[in-house]
Amino acid sequence: MENNRRDFLKKGALLGLTSLGLTLVGKTRIDAIEDLIEKASDGGKYTLPALPYAYDALEPFIDKMTMEIHHTKHHQAYVDKMNAELNNPENIKLIGSPQTFEAIFKVASKVTPALRNNAGGHYNHSMFWQLMKPNPKADENKPTEKLAQLIARDFKSFDDFKKEFSEKALKIFGSGWCWLILQKDTLKIITTPNQDNPLMDNAPEQGKPILALDVWEHAYYLKYQNKRVDYINNWWNVVNWNTAANHLNG
Ligand code: MN3
């Protein structure tokens, strides 16, 4: 964050105008996860980013009620609890200032479990919303250009990649996430439990997140009940490959 912007936010906080300051300075929609990271905070608070589409926009693959509850209840709760935990002296000492995601994830194994879970929850969901889009031509939904080439190089073909990703997502025991990550120059598929992610110091393998899938039951249970496999198969129709491609360069 630029100094003048940070000062502005600080002054806003002093005047009790933090949320107004963030609204005026920030974007109403995040185009990239970096925009969200930038909201981190010398006295500011994290806020729930707006969805980049309507709650019913991903129908029939993901239903309106699931999206609305997932965004306004689950994601909002992660944001609120993250903000609360950032005031915990134990966390303040470990993270330093500013309290960016990068700074938090670097010491994820040491901060309070509540901060690790809720900061992960806020980051992962903010990324997840951007990685989906309404798609009238769902059956043509594929990565293009550089990302398509890297997937073909590291997984043989797009179909092989989809198969491996879907199988790993299906096998996660309980709640967690499936990720496509860039590790050095290689694409890999990994999974994490709970709200952990590949940027955390405790991740089974670290790398830059390219694609993410939430397989918590709250992401699909209303429509698909116990059939996680149907949710995963349908989710491919709404993947936003442009966002994923942008993560390669981001
Ligand atoms: Mn979720």
PDB file of C-alpha atoms and ligand atoms in Angstrom:
ATOM      1  CA  MET A   1       0.000   0.000   0.000  1.00  0.00           C
ATOM      2  CA  GLU A   2       1.317   3.455  -0.822  1.00  0.00           C
ATOM      3  CA  ASN A   3       2.212   5.643   2.099  1.00  0.00           C
ATOM      4  CA  ASN A   4      -0.307   8.350   1.373  1.00  0.00           C
ATOM      5  CA  ARG A   5      -3.047   5.772   1.103  1.00  0.00           C
ATOM      6  CA  ARG A   6      -2.021   4.144   4.364  1.00  0.00           C
ATOM      7  CA  ASP A   7      -2.002   7.552   6.046  1.00  0.00           C
ATOM      8  CA  PHE A   8      -5.444   8.223   4.708  1.00  0.00           C
ATOM      9  CA  LEU A   9      -6.725   4.946   6.109  1.00  0.00           C
ATOM     10  CA  LYS A  10      -5.014   5.648   9.423  1.00  0.00           C
ATOM     11  CA  LYS A  11      -6.639   9.058   9.651  1.00  0.00           C
ATOM     12  CA  GLY A  12      -9.952   7.458   8.756  1.00  0.00           C
ATOM     13  CA  ALA A  13      -9.480   4.976  11.571  1.00  0.00           C
ATOM     14  CA  LEU A  14      -8.649   7.758  14.009  1.00  0.00           C
ATOM     15  CA  LEU A  15     -11.787   9.605  13.055  1.00  0.00           C
ATOM     16  CA  GLY A  16     -13.841   6.449  13.363  1.00  0.00           C
ATOM     17  CA  LEU A  17     -14.331   6.482   9.598  1.00  0.00           C
ATOM     18  CA  THR A  18     -12.431   3.338   8.777  1.00  0.00           C
ATOM     19  CA  SER A  19     -15.208   1.606   6.956  1.00  0.00           C
ATOM     20  CA  LEU A  20     -16.069   4.775   5.049  1.00  0.00           C
ATOM     21  CA  GLY A  21     -12.401   5.262   4.169  1.00  0.00           C
ATOM     22  CA  LEU A  22     -12.123   1.731   2.825  1.00  0.00           C
ATOM     23  CA  THR A  23     -15.289   2.147   0.835  1.00  0.00           C
ATOM     24  CA  LEU A  24     -14.115   5.362  -0.745  1.00  0.00           C
ATOM     25  CA  VAL A  25     -10.605   4.226  -1.485  1.00  0.00           C
ATOM     26  CA  GLY A  26     -11.209   0.565  -2.175  1.00  0.00           C
ATOM     27  CA  LYS A  27     -12.958  -1.047  -5.077  1.00  0.00           C
ATOM     28  CA  THR A  28     -16.430  -2.405  -4.649  1.00  0.00           C
ATOM     29  CA  ARG A  29     -15.383  -5.550  -6.495  1.00  0.00           C
ATOM     30  CA  ILE A  30     -12.048  -7.238  -6.361  1.00  0.00           C
ATOM     31  CA  ASP A  31     -10.604  -8.151  -9.699  1.00  0.00           C
ATOM     32  CA  ALA A  32      -7.669 -10.013  -8.258  1.00  0.00           C
ATOM     33  CA  ILE A  33      -6.740 -11.390  -4.894  1.00  0.00           C
ATOM     34  CA  GLU A  34      -3.974  -8.786  -4.702  1.00  0.00           C
ATOM     35  CA  ASP A  35      -6.617  -6.081  -4.429  1.00  0.00           C
ATOM     36  CA  LEU A  36      -7.949  -7.784  -1.370  1.00  0.00           C
ATOM     37  CA  ILE A  37      -4.524  -8.163   0.186  1.00  0.00           C
ATOM     38  CA  GLU A  38      -4.045  -4.450  -0.295  1.00  0.00           C
ATOM     39  CA  LYS A  39      -6.931  -3.778   2.076  1.00  0.00           C
ATOM     40  CA  ALA A  40      -4.821  -5.085   4.897  1.00  0.00           C
ATOM     41  CA  SER A  41      -4.561  -2.955   7.479  1.00  0.00           C
ATOM     42  CA  ASP A  42      -2.842  -0.552   9.728  1.00  0.00           C
ATOM     43  CA  GLY A  43      -5.894   0.025  11.841  1.00  0.00           C
ATOM     44  CA  GLY A  44      -8.296  -0.788   9.019  1.00  0.00           C
ATOM     45  CA  LYS A  45     -10.600  -3.757   9.007  1.00  0.00           C
ATOM     46  CA  TYR A  46     -11.066  -6.495   6.471  1.00  0.00           C
ATOM     47  CA  THR A  47     -14.425  -6.370   4.743  1.00  0.00           C
ATOM     48  CA  LEU A  48     -16.562  -8.834   2.819  1.00  0.00           C
ATOM     49  CA  PRO A  49     -15.940  -8.325  -0.906  1.00  0.00           C
ATOM     50  CA  ALA A  50     -19.014  -8.165  -3.137  1.00  0.00           C
ATOM     51  CA  LEU A  51     -19.614 -11.119  -5.409  1.00  0.00           C
ATOM     52  CA  PRO A  52     -18.726 -10.312  -9.023  1.00  0.00           C
ATOM     53  CA  TYR A  53     -22.108 -11.734 -10.155  1.00  0.00           C
ATOM     54  CA  ALA A  54     -25.637 -12.251  -8.806  1.00  0.00           C
ATOM     55  CA  TYR A  55     -26.398 -15.046  -6.346  1.00  0.00           C
ATOM     56  CA  ASP A  56     -28.387 -16.934  -8.974  1.00  0.00           C
ATOM     57  CA  ALA A  57     -25.858 -16.382 -11.785  1.00  0.00           C
ATOM     58  CA  LEU A  58     -24.231 -19.800 -11.462  1.00  0.00           C
ATOM     59  CA  GLU A  59     -27.535 -21.688 -11.771  1.00  0.00           C
ATOM     60  CA  PRO A  60     -28.171 -24.478 -12.542  1.00  0.00           C
ATOM     61  CA  PHE A  61     -24.704 -25.668 -11.487  1.00  0.00           C
ATOM     62  CA  ILE A  62     -24.598 -23.885  -8.121  1.00  0.00           C
ATOM     63  CA  ASP A  63     -27.927 -22.764  -6.698  1.00  0.00           C
ATOM     64  CA  LYS A  64     -28.879 -19.306  -5.496  1.00  0.00           C
ATOM     65  CA  MET A  65     -29.576 -20.197  -1.876  1.00  0.00           C
ATOM     66  CA  THR A  66     -26.239 -21.947  -1.461  1.00  0.00           C
ATOM     67  CA  MET A  67     -24.385 -18.956  -2.920  1.00  0.00           C
ATOM     68  CA  GLU A  68     -26.276 -16.469  -0.756  1.00  0.00           C
ATOM     69  CA  ILE A  69     -25.723 -18.353   2.503  1.00  0.00           C
ATOM     70  CA  HIS A  70     -22.139 -19.205   1.609  1.00  0.00           C
ATOM     71  CA  HIS A  71     -21.295 -15.557   0.909  1.00  0.00           C
ATOM     72  CA  THR A  72     -23.397 -13.604   3.430  1.00  0.00           C
ATOM     73  CA  LYS A  73     -23.159 -16.036   6.355  1.00  0.00           C
ATOM     74  CA  HIS A  74     -20.099 -18.266   6.071  1.00  0.00           C
ATOM     75  CA  HIS A  75     -17.707 -15.834   4.404  1.00  0.00           C
ATOM     76  CA  GLN A  76     -18.934 -12.899   6.510  1.00  0.00           C
ATOM     77  CA  ALA A  77     -18.278 -14.928   9.658  1.00  0.00           C
ATOM     78  CA  TYR A  78     -14.675 -15.598   8.576  1.00  0.00           C
ATOM     79  CA  VAL A  79     -14.153 -11.872   8.009  1.00  0.00           C
ATOM     80  CA  ASP A  80     -15.630 -10.885  11.371  1.00  0.00           C
ATOM     81  CA  LYS A  81     -13.712 -13.483  13.338  1.00  0.00           C
ATOM     82  CA  MET A  82     -10.487 -12.678  11.509  1.00  0.00           C
ATOM     83  CA  ASN A  83     -10.831  -8.993  12.438  1.00  0.00           C
ATOM     84  CA  ALA A  84     -11.467  -9.940  16.066  1.00  0.00           C
ATOM     85  CA  GLU A  85      -8.473 -12.292  16.207  1.00  0.00           C
ATOM     86  CA  LEU A  86      -6.152  -9.664  14.729  1.00  0.00           C
ATOM     87  CA  ASN A  87      -6.657  -7.749  18.002  1.00  0.00           C
ATOM     88  CA  ASN A  88      -5.354 -10.668  20.042  1.00  0.00           C
ATOM     89  CA  PRO A  89      -1.995  -9.552  21.550  1.00  0.00           C
ATOM     90  CA  GLU A  90      -0.531 -12.995  20.878  1.00  0.00           C
ATOM     91  CA  ASN A  91      -1.200 -12.571  17.150  1.00  0.00           C
ATOM     92  CA  ILE A  92      -0.177  -8.898  17.049  1.00  0.00           C
ATOM     93  CA  LYS A  93       3.252  -9.849  18.396  1.00  0.00           C
ATOM     94  CA  LEU A  94       3.777 -12.641  15.852  1.00  0.00           C
ATOM     95  CA  ILE A  95       2.519 -10.839  12.753  1.00  0.00           C
ATOM     96  CA  GLY A  96       3.811  -7.309  13.142  1.00  0.00           C
ATOM     97  CA  SER A  97       2.484  -4.529  10.954  1.00  0.00           C
ATOM     98  CA  PRO A  98       0.809  -4.237   8.519  1.00  0.00           C
ATOM     99  CA  GLN A  99      -1.323  -7.321   9.141  1.00  0.00           C
ATOM    100  CA  THR A 100      -1.327  -8.610   5.581  1.00  0.00           C
ATOM    101  CA  PHE A 101      -2.332 -12.095   4.518  1.00  0.00           C
ATOM    102  CA  GLU A 102       1.268 -12.705   3.530  1.00  0.00           C
ATOM    103  CA  ALA A 103       2.463 -11.832   7.033  1.00  0.00           C
ATOM    104  CA  ILE A 104      -0.223 -13.985   8.660  1.00  0.00           C
ATOM    105  CA  PHE A 105       0.292 -17.038   6.449  1.00  0.00           C
ATOM    106  CA  LYS A 106       4.055 -16.980   7.016  1.00  0.00           C
ATOM    107  CA  VAL A 107       3.402 -17.751  10.685  1.00  0.00           C
ATOM    108  CA  ALA A 108       0.158 -19.702  10.253  1.00  0.00           C
ATOM    109  CA  SER A 109       1.471 -22.574  12.366  1.00  0.00           C
ATOM    110  CA  LYS A 110       2.133 -20.202  15.271  1.00  0.00           C
ATOM    111  CA  VAL A 111      -0.862 -17.832  15.346  1.00  0.00           C
ATOM    112  CA  THR A 112      -4.044 -18.780  17.195  1.00  0.00           C
ATOM    113  CA  PRO A 113      -6.043 -21.522  15.461  1.00  0.00           C
ATOM    114  CA  ALA A 114      -8.948 -19.068  15.235  1.00  0.00           C
ATOM    115  CA  LEU A 115      -6.845 -16.631  13.210  1.00  0.00           C
ATOM    116  CA  ARG A 116      -5.387 -19.324  10.992  1.00  0.00           C
ATOM    117  CA  ASN A 117      -8.860 -20.725  10.232  1.00  0.00           C
ATOM    118  CA  ASN A 118     -10.598 -17.404   9.687  1.00  0.00           C
ATOM    119  CA  ALA A 119      -7.844 -15.625   7.761  1.00  0.00           C
ATOM    120  CA  GLY A 120      -7.646 -18.738   5.584  1.00  0.00           C
ATOM    121  CA  GLY A 121     -11.417 -18.699   5.243  1.00  0.00           C
ATOM    122  CA  HIS A 122     -11.467 -15.055   4.161  1.00  0.00           C
ATOM    123  CA  TYR A 123      -8.621 -15.420   1.684  1.00  0.00           C
ATOM    124  CA  ASN A 124      -9.773 -18.719   0.192  1.00  0.00           C
ATOM    125  CA  HIS A 125     -13.362 -17.620  -0.348  1.00  0.00           C
ATOM    126  CA  SER A 126     -12.368 -14.250  -1.808  1.00  0.00           C
ATOM    127  CA  MET A 127     -10.328 -16.167  -4.349  1.00  0.00           C
ATOM    128  CA  PHE A 128     -12.991 -18.829  -4.902  1.00  0.00           C
ATOM    129  CA  TRP A 129     -15.729 -16.328  -5.916  1.00  0.00           C
ATOM    130  CA  GLN A 130     -13.406 -14.831  -8.519  1.00  0.00           C
ATOM    131  CA  LEU A 131     -12.607 -18.274  -9.880  1.00  0.00           C
ATOM    132  CA  MET A 132     -16.210 -18.806 -10.974  1.00  0.00           C
ATOM    133  CA  LYS A 133     -18.410 -17.062 -13.528  1.00  0.00           C
ATOM    134  CA  PRO A 134     -21.772 -17.476 -15.190  1.00  0.00           C
ATOM    135  CA  ASN A 135     -21.236 -19.504 -18.300  1.00  0.00           C
ATOM    136  CA  PRO A 136     -23.845 -19.889 -21.001  1.00  0.00           C
ATOM    137  CA  LYS A 137     -21.443 -21.953 -23.109  1.00  0.00           C
ATOM    138  CA  ALA A 138     -20.509 -24.266 -20.272  1.00  0.00           C
ATOM    139  CA  ASP A 139     -19.462 -27.208 -22.408  1.00  0.00           C
ATOM    140  CA  GLU A 140     -16.779 -25.092 -24.069  1.00  0.00           C
ATOM    141  CA  ASN A 141     -15.238 -24.012 -20.791  1.00  0.00           C
ATOM    142  CA  LYS A 142     -11.483 -24.584 -20.952  1.00  0.00           C
ATOM    143  CA  PRO A 143      -8.225 -22.823 -20.169  1.00  0.00           C
ATOM    144  CA  THR A 144      -6.456 -21.121 -23.069  1.00  0.00           C
ATOM    145  CA  GLU A 145      -2.978 -20.009 -24.081  1.00  0.00           C
ATOM    146  CA  LYS A 146      -0.184 -20.286 -21.507  1.00  0.00           C
ATOM    147  CA  LEU A 147      -2.260 -22.002 -18.799  1.00  0.00           C
ATOM    148  CA  ALA A 148      -3.579 -24.540 -21.318  1.00  0.00           C
ATOM    149  CA  GLN A 149      -0.008 -25.250 -22.451  1.00  0.00           C
ATOM    150  CA  LEU A 150       1.279 -25.704 -18.892  1.00  0.00           C
ATOM    151  CA  ILE A 151      -1.606 -28.031 -18.013  1.00  0.00           C
ATOM    152  CA  ALA A 152      -0.925 -30.116 -21.128  1.00  0.00           C
ATOM    153  CA  ARG A 153       2.788 -30.234 -20.244  1.00  0.00           C
ATOM    154  CA  ASP A 154       2.359 -31.186 -16.563  1.00  0.00           C
ATOM    155  CA  PHE A 155      -0.749 -33.417 -16.740  1.00  0.00           C
ATOM    156  CA  LYS A 156      -0.599 -34.795 -20.297  1.00  0.00           C
ATOM    157  CA  SER A 157      -3.983 -33.334 -21.231  1.00  0.00           C
ATOM    158  CA  PHE A 158      -6.779 -31.115 -19.897  1.00  0.00           C
ATOM    159  CA  ASP A 159      -8.945 -34.210 -19.418  1.00  0.00           C
ATOM    160  CA  ASP A 160      -6.222 -35.936 -17.416  1.00  0.00           C
ATOM    161  CA  PHE A 161      -5.836 -32.808 -15.296  1.00  0.00           C
ATOM    162  CA  LYS A 162      -9.592 -32.619 -14.633  1.00  0.00           C
ATOM    163  CA  LYS A 163      -9.680 -36.272 -13.687  1.00  0.00           C
ATOM    164  CA  GLU A 164      -6.818 -35.967 -11.193  1.00  0.00           C
ATOM    165  CA  PHE A 165      -8.183 -32.734  -9.688  1.00  0.00           C
ATOM    166  CA  SER A 166     -11.701 -34.186  -9.357  1.00  0.00           C
ATOM    167  CA  GLU A 167     -10.430 -37.402  -7.763  1.00  0.00           C
ATOM    168  CA  LYS A 168      -8.321 -35.531  -5.222  1.00  0.00           C
ATOM    169  CA  ALA A 169     -11.200 -33.179  -4.393  1.00  0.00           C
ATOM    170  CA  LEU A 170     -13.516 -36.141  -3.943  1.00  0.00           C
ATOM    171  CA  LYS A 171     -11.111 -37.946  -1.597  1.00  0.00           C
ATOM    172  CA  ILE A 172     -10.651 -35.097   0.897  1.00  0.00           C
ATOM    173  CA  PHE A 173     -11.854 -36.503   4.193  1.00  0.00           C
ATOM    174  CA  GLY A 174     -14.211 -34.027   5.807  1.00  0.00           C
ATOM    175  CA  SER A 175     -13.830 -30.310   5.060  1.00  0.00           C
ATOM    176  CA  GLY A 176     -11.111 -28.804   2.926  1.00  0.00           C
ATOM    177  CA  TRP A 177      -9.942 -27.413  -0.380  1.00  0.00           C
ATOM    178  CA  CYS A 178      -8.446 -28.763  -3.588  1.00  0.00           C
ATOM    179  CA  TRP A 179      -5.846 -26.553  -5.306  1.00  0.00           C
ATOM    180  CA  LEU A 180      -3.950 -26.226  -8.520  1.00  0.00           C
ATOM    181  CA  ILE A 181      -0.694 -24.562  -7.528  1.00  0.00           C
ATOM    182  CA  LEU A 182       2.399 -23.325  -9.298  1.00  0.00           C
ATOM    183  CA  GLN A 183       5.439 -24.640  -7.459  1.00  0.00           C
ATOM    184  CA  LYS A 184       8.567 -23.082  -8.917  1.00  0.00           C
ATOM    185  CA  ASP A 185       7.750 -23.661 -12.595  1.00  0.00           C
ATOM    186  CA  THR A 186       5.580 -26.739 -12.237  1.00  0.00           C
ATOM    187  CA  LEU A 187       1.826 -27.112 -11.821  1.00  0.00           C
ATOM    188  CA  LYS A 188       0.674 -29.474  -9.068  1.00  0.00           C
ATOM    189  CA  ILE A 189      -2.601 -30.505  -7.487  1.00  0.00           C
ATOM    190  CA  ILE A 190      -2.715 -30.532  -3.696  1.00  0.00           C
ATOM    191  CA  THR A 191      -5.378 -30.592  -1.005  1.00  0.00           C
ATOM    192  CA  THR A 192      -5.544 -28.857   2.373  1.00  0.00           C
ATOM    193  CA  PRO A 193      -7.785 -29.526   5.372  1.00  0.00           C
ATOM    194  CA  ASN A 194     -10.187 -27.003   6.899  1.00  0.00           C
ATOM    195  CA  GLN A 195      -9.329 -23.444   5.688  1.00  0.00           C
ATOM    196  CA  ASP A 196      -5.618 -24.008   5.214  1.00  0.00           C
ATOM    197  CA  ASN A 197      -4.079 -22.985   1.892  1.00  0.00           C
ATOM    198  CA  PRO A 198      -0.833 -23.426  -0.075  1.00  0.00           C
ATOM    199  CA  LEU A 199       0.573 -20.081   1.110  1.00  0.00           C
ATOM    200  CA  MET A 200       0.678 -21.157   4.756  1.00  0.00           C
ATOM    201  CA  ASP A 201       3.926 -22.255   6.370  1.00  0.00           C
ATOM    202  CA  ASN A 202       2.241 -25.492   7.464  1.00  0.00           C
ATOM    203  CA  ALA A 203       0.874 -26.442   4.008  1.00  0.00           C
ATOM    204  CA  PRO A 204       1.748 -29.982   2.877  1.00  0.00           C
ATOM    205  CA  GLU A 205       3.251 -28.357  -0.210  1.00  0.00           C
ATOM    206  CA  GLN A 206       3.627 -24.650  -0.788  1.00  0.00           C
ATOM    207  CA  GLY A 207       3.012 -22.823  -4.032  1.00  0.00           C
ATOM    208  CA  LYS A 208       1.085 -20.058  -5.716  1.00  0.00           C
ATOM    209  CA  PRO A 209      -2.658 -20.823  -5.869  1.00  0.00           C
ATOM    210  CA  ILE A 210      -3.967 -20.908  -9.452  1.00  0.00           C
ATOM    211  CA  LEU A 211      -7.319 -22.663  -9.015  1.00  0.00           C
ATOM    212  CA  ALA A 212      -9.269 -23.508  -5.857  1.00  0.00           C
ATOM    213  CA  LEU A 213     -12.292 -25.645  -5.057  1.00  0.00           C
ATOM    214  CA  ASP A 214     -14.171 -25.515  -1.758  1.00  0.00           C
ATOM    215  CA  VAL A 215     -15.429 -28.981  -0.814  1.00  0.00           C
ATOM    216  CA  TRP A 216     -16.914 -28.079   2.570  1.00  0.00           C
ATOM    217  CA  GLU A 217     -20.457 -29.450   2.700  1.00  0.00           C
ATOM    218  CA  HIS A 218     -21.796 -25.877   3.060  1.00  0.00           C
ATOM    219  CA  ALA A 219     -20.636 -25.322  -0.547  1.00  0.00           C
ATOM    220  CA  TYR A 220     -22.970 -27.943  -2.012  1.00  0.00           C
ATOM    221  CA  TYR A 221     -25.203 -29.732   0.490  1.00  0.00           C
ATOM    222  CA  LEU A 222     -28.485 -27.892  -0.208  1.00  0.00           C
ATOM    223  CA  LYS A 223     -28.445 -28.904  -3.863  1.00  0.00           C
ATOM    224  CA  TYR A 224     -26.316 -32.024  -3.956  1.00  0.00           C
ATOM    225  CA  GLN A 225     -26.672 -33.415  -0.404  1.00  0.00           C
ATOM    226  CA  ASN A 226     -24.009 -36.101   0.069  1.00  0.00           C
ATOM    227  CA  LYS A 227     -23.141 -36.293  -3.650  1.00  0.00           C
ATOM    228  CA  ARG A 228     -19.886 -34.347  -3.670  1.00  0.00           C
ATOM    229  CA  VAL A 229     -18.973 -35.965  -6.976  1.00  0.00           C
ATOM    230  CA  ASP A 230     -21.957 -34.305  -8.714  1.00  0.00           C
ATOM    231  CA  TYR A 231     -21.010 -30.911  -7.257  1.00  0.00           C
ATOM    232  CA  ILE A 232     -17.437 -31.288  -8.523  1.00  0.00           C
ATOM    233  CA  ASN A 233     -18.530 -32.390 -11.998  1.00  0.00           C
ATOM    234  CA  ASN A 234     -20.920 -29.446 -12.273  1.00  0.00           C
ATOM    235  CA  TRP A 235     -18.417 -26.948 -10.885  1.00  0.00           C
ATOM    236  CA  TRP A 236     -16.169 -27.358 -13.954  1.00  0.00           C
ATOM    237  CA  ASN A 237     -18.882 -25.615 -15.978  1.00  0.00           C
ATOM    238  CA  VAL A 238     -18.503 -22.356 -14.054  1.00  0.00           C
ATOM    239  CA  VAL A 239     -14.726 -22.171 -13.621  1.00  0.00           C
ATOM    240  CA  ASN A 240     -13.386 -18.756 -14.613  1.00  0.00           C
ATOM    241  CA  TRP A 241     -10.241 -19.699 -16.509  1.00  0.00           C
ATOM    242  CA  ASN A 242      -9.317 -16.067 -17.109  1.00  0.00           C
ATOM    243  CA  THR A 243      -8.937 -15.522 -13.374  1.00  0.00           C
ATOM    244  CA  ALA A 244      -6.905 -18.715 -13.054  1.00  0.00           C
ATOM    245  CA  ALA A 245      -4.640 -17.582 -15.912  1.00  0.00           C
ATOM    246  CA  ASN A 246      -4.165 -14.215 -14.209  1.00  0.00           C
ATOM    247  CA  HIS A 247      -2.921 -15.973 -11.072  1.00  0.00           C
ATOM    248  CA  LEU A 248      -0.060 -17.417 -13.125  1.00  0.00           C
ATOM    249  CA  ASN A 249       1.324 -13.924 -13.616  1.00  0.00           C
ATOM    250  CA  GLY A 250       0.145 -12.316 -10.392  1.00  0.00           C
TER     251      GLY A 250
HETATM  252 MN   MN3 B   1     -16.859 -22.361   1.986  1.00  0.00          MN
END
